[in-house]
mmCIF file of C-alpha atoms in Angstrom:
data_model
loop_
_atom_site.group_PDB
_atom_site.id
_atom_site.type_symbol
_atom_site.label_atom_id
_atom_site.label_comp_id
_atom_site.label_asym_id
_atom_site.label_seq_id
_atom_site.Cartn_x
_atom_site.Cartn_y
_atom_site.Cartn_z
ATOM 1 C CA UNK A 16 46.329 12.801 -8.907
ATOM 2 C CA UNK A 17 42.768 12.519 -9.336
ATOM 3 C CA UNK A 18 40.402 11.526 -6.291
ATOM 4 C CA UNK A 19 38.219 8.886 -7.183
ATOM 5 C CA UNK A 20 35.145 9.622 -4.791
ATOM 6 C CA UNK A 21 32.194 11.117 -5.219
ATOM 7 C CA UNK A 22 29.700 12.655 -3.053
ATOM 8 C CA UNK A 23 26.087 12.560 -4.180
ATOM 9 C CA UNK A 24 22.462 14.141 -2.711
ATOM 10 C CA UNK A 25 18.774 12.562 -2.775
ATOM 11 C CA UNK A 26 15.635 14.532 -1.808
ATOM 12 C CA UNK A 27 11.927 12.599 -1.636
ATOM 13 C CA UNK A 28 8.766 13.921 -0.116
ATOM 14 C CA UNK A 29 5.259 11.678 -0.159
ATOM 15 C CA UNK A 30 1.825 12.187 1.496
ATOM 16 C CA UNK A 31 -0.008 10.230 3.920
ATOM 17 C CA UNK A 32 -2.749 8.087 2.719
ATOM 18 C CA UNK A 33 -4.784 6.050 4.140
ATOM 19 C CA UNK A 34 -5.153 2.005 4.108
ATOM 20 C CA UNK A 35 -1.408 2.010 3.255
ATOM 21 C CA UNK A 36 1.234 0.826 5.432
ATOM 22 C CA UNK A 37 4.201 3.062 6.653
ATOM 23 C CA UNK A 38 7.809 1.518 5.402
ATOM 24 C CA UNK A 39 10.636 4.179 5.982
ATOM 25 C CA UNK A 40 14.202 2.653 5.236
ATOM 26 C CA UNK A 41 12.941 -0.991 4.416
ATOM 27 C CA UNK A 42 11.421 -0.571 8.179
ATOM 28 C CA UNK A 43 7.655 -1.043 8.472
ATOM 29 C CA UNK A 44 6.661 1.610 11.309
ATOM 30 C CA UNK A 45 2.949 1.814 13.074
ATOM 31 C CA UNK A 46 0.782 4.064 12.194
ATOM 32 C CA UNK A 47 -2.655 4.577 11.231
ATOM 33 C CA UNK A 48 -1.814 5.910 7.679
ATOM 34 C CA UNK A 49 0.938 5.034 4.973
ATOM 35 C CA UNK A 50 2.385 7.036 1.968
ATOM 36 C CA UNK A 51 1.103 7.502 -1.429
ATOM 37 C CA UNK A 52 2.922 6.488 -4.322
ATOM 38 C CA UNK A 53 3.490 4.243 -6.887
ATOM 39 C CA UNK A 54 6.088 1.746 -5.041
ATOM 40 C CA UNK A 55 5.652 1.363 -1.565
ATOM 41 C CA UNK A 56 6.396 5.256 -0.964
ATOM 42 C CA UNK A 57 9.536 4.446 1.026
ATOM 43 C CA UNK A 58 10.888 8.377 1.178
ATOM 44 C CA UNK A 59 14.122 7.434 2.898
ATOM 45 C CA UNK A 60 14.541 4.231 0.673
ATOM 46 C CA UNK A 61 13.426 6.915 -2.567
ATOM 47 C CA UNK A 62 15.986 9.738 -1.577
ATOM 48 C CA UNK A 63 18.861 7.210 -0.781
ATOM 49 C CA UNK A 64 18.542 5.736 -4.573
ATOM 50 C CA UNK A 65 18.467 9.024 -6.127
ATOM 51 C CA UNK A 66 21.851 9.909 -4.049
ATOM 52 C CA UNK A 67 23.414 6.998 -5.229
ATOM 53 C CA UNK A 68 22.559 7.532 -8.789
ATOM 54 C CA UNK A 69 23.227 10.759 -8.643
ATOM 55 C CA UNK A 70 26.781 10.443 -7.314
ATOM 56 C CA UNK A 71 27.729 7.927 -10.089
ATOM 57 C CA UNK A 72 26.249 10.497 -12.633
ATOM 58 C CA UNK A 73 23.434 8.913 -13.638
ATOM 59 C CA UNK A 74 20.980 10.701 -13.336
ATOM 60 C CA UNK A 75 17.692 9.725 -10.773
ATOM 61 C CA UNK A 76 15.154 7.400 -9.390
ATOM 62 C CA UNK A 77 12.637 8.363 -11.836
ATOM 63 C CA UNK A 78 14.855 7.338 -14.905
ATOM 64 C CA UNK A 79 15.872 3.670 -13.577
ATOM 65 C CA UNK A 80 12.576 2.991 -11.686
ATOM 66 C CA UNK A 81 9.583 4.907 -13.549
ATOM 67 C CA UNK A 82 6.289 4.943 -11.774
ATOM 68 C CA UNK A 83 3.968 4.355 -15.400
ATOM 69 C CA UNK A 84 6.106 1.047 -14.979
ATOM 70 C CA UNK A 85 3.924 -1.655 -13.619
ATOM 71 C CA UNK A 86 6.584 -3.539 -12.430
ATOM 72 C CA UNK A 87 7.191 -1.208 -10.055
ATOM 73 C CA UNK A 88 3.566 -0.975 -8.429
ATOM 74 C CA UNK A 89 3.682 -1.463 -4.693
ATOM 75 C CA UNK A 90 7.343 -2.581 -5.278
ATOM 76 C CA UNK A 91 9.370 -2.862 -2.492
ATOM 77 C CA UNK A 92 11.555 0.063 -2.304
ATOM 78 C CA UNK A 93 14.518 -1.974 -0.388
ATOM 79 C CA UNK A 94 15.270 -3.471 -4.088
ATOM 80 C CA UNK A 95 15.956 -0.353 -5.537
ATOM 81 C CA UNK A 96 18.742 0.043 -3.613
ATOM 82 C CA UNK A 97 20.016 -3.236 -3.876
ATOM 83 C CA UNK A 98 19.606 -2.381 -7.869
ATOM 84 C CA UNK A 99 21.438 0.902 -7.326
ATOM 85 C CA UNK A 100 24.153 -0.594 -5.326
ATOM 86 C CA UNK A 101 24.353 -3.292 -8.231
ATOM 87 C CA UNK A 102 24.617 -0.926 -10.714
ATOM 88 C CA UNK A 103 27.142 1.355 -9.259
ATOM 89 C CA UNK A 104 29.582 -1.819 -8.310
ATOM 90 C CA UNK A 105 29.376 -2.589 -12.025
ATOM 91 C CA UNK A 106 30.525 0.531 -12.881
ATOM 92 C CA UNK A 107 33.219 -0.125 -10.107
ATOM 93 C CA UNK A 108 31.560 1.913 -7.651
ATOM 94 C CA UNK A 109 31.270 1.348 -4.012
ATOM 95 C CA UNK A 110 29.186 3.215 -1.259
ATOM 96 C CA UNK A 111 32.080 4.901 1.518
ATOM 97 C CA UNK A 112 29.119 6.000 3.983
ATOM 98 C CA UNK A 113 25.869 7.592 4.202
ATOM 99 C CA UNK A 114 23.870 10.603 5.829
ATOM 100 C CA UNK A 115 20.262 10.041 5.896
ATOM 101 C CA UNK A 116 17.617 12.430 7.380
ATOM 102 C CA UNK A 117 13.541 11.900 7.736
ATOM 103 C CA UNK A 118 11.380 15.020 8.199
ATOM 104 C CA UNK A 119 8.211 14.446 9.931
ATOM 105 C CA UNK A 120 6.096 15.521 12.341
ATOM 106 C CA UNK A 121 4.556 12.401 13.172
ATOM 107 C CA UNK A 122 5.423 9.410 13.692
ATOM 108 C CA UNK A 123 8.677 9.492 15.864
ATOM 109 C CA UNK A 124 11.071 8.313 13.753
ATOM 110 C CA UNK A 125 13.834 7.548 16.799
ATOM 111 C CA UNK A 126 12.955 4.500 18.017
ATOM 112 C CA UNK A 127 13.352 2.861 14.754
ATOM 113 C CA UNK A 128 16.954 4.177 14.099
ATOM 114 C CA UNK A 129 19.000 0.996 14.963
ATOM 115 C CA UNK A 130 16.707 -1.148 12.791
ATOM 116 C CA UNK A 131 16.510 1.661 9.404
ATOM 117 C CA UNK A 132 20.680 1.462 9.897
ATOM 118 C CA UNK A 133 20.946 -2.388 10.174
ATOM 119 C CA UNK A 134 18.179 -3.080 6.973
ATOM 120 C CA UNK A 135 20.257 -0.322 5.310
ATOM 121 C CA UNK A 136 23.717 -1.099 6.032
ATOM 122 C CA UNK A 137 22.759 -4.427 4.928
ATOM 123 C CA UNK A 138 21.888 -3.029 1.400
ATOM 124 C CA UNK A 139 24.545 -0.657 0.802
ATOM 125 C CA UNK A 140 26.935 -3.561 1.744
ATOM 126 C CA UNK A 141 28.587 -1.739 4.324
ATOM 127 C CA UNK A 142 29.152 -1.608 8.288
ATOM 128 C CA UNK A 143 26.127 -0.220 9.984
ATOM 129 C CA UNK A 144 28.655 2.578 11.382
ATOM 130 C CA UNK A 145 28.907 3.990 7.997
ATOM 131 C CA UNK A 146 25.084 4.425 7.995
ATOM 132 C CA UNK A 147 23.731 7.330 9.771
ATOM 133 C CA UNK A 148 19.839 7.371 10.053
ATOM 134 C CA UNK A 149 18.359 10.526 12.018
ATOM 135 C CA UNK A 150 14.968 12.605 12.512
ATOM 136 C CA UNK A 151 13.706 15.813 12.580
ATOM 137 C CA UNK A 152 10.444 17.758 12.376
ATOM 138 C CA UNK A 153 9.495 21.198 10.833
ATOM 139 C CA UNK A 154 8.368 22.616 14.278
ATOM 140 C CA UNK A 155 5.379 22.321 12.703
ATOM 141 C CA UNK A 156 5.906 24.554 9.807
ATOM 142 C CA UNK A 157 4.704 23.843 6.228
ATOM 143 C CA UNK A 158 2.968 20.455 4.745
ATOM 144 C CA UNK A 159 5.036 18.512 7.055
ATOM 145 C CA UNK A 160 4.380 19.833 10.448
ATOM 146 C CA UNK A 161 0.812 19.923 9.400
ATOM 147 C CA UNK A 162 0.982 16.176 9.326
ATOM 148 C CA UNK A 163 0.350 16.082 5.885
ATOM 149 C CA UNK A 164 3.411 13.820 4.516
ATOM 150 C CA UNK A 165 7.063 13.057 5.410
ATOM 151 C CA UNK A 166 10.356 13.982 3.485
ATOM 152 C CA UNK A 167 13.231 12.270 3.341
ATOM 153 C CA UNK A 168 17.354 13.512 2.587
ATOM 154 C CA UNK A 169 20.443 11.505 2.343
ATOM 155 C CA UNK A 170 23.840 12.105 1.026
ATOM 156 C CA UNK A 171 26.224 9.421 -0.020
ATOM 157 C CA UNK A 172 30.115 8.934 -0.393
ATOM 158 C CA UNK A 173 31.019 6.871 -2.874
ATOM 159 C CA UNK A 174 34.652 5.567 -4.262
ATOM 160 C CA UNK A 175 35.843 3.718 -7.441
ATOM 161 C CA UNK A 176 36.899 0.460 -6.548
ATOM 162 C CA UNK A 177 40.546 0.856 -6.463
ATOM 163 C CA UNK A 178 41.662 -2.010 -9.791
ATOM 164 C CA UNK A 179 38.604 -0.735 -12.160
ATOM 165 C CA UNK A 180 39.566 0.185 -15.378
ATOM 166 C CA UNK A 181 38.102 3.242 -16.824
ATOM 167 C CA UNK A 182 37.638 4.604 -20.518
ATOM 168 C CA UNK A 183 38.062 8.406 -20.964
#
């Protein structure tokens, strides 16, 4: 009998810039400077997307979402993963739970825990207790515990929709 889950991995690291606002899991968080990038640099958001693709085998962020697309400039991250989730339930797909993890050495990250898993649980279209949002730093080791960008990890189950037909 073949198990029809999945169990896919997302990595994303920006740095800070200034004049740009901070957004980590669809969660805008003070601080005096933001994250580069093309979209609105959402790492946790950007990692999350590329674990959902990549757990439904197709392939990553960069290939659905390109950033030489205009459309995409300053785009709120938050719809990727609605458009991930989309994609994935038309494939017959459907997120089981997730593991996210933000590396930074500042801002603290912990206070804004309960309101990353609520925006996020929201999007995946799941209970916020199969969302798990947490924070670490690099003890100050490498470009992140010099304060010079965060990173962001997640892992995703997923699970084929129990009546979906398949081909091959």
């Amino acid at each position: 009998m073949k198990l029809n889950i999945r169990v896919g991995q997302g990595y994303d690291v920006h740095p800070f810039a200034d004049g740009r606002k901070l957004i980590l899991g669809g969660v805008e968080i003070p601080h005096e400077r933001g994250l580069a990038g093309h979209s609105d640099a959402d790492v946790l958001c950007h990692a999350l997307c590329d674990a959902l693709l990549g757990a439904a085998g197709l392939h990553d962020i960069g290939a659905h979402f390109p950033d030489t697309d205009e459309q995409y400039k300053g785009a709120d991250s938050t719809r990727f993963v609605s458009l991930c989730v989309n994609l994935l339930a038309q494939l017959g797909w459907s997120v089981g739970n997730v593991d996210v993890t933000v590396i930074a050495q500042e801002p603290k990250v912990a206070p804004f825990v309960p309101l990353m898993r609520q925006r996020l649980a929201e999007l995946l279209l799941v209970d916020e207790d199969e969302v798990n949002v947490k924070a670490t730093t690099t003890e100050r080791l490498g470009s992140i515990g010099r304060r010079e960008g965060i990173a962001a990890q997640a892992v995703v189950l997923i699970a084929r929709d129990p009546g979906h037909q398949t081909t091959g």
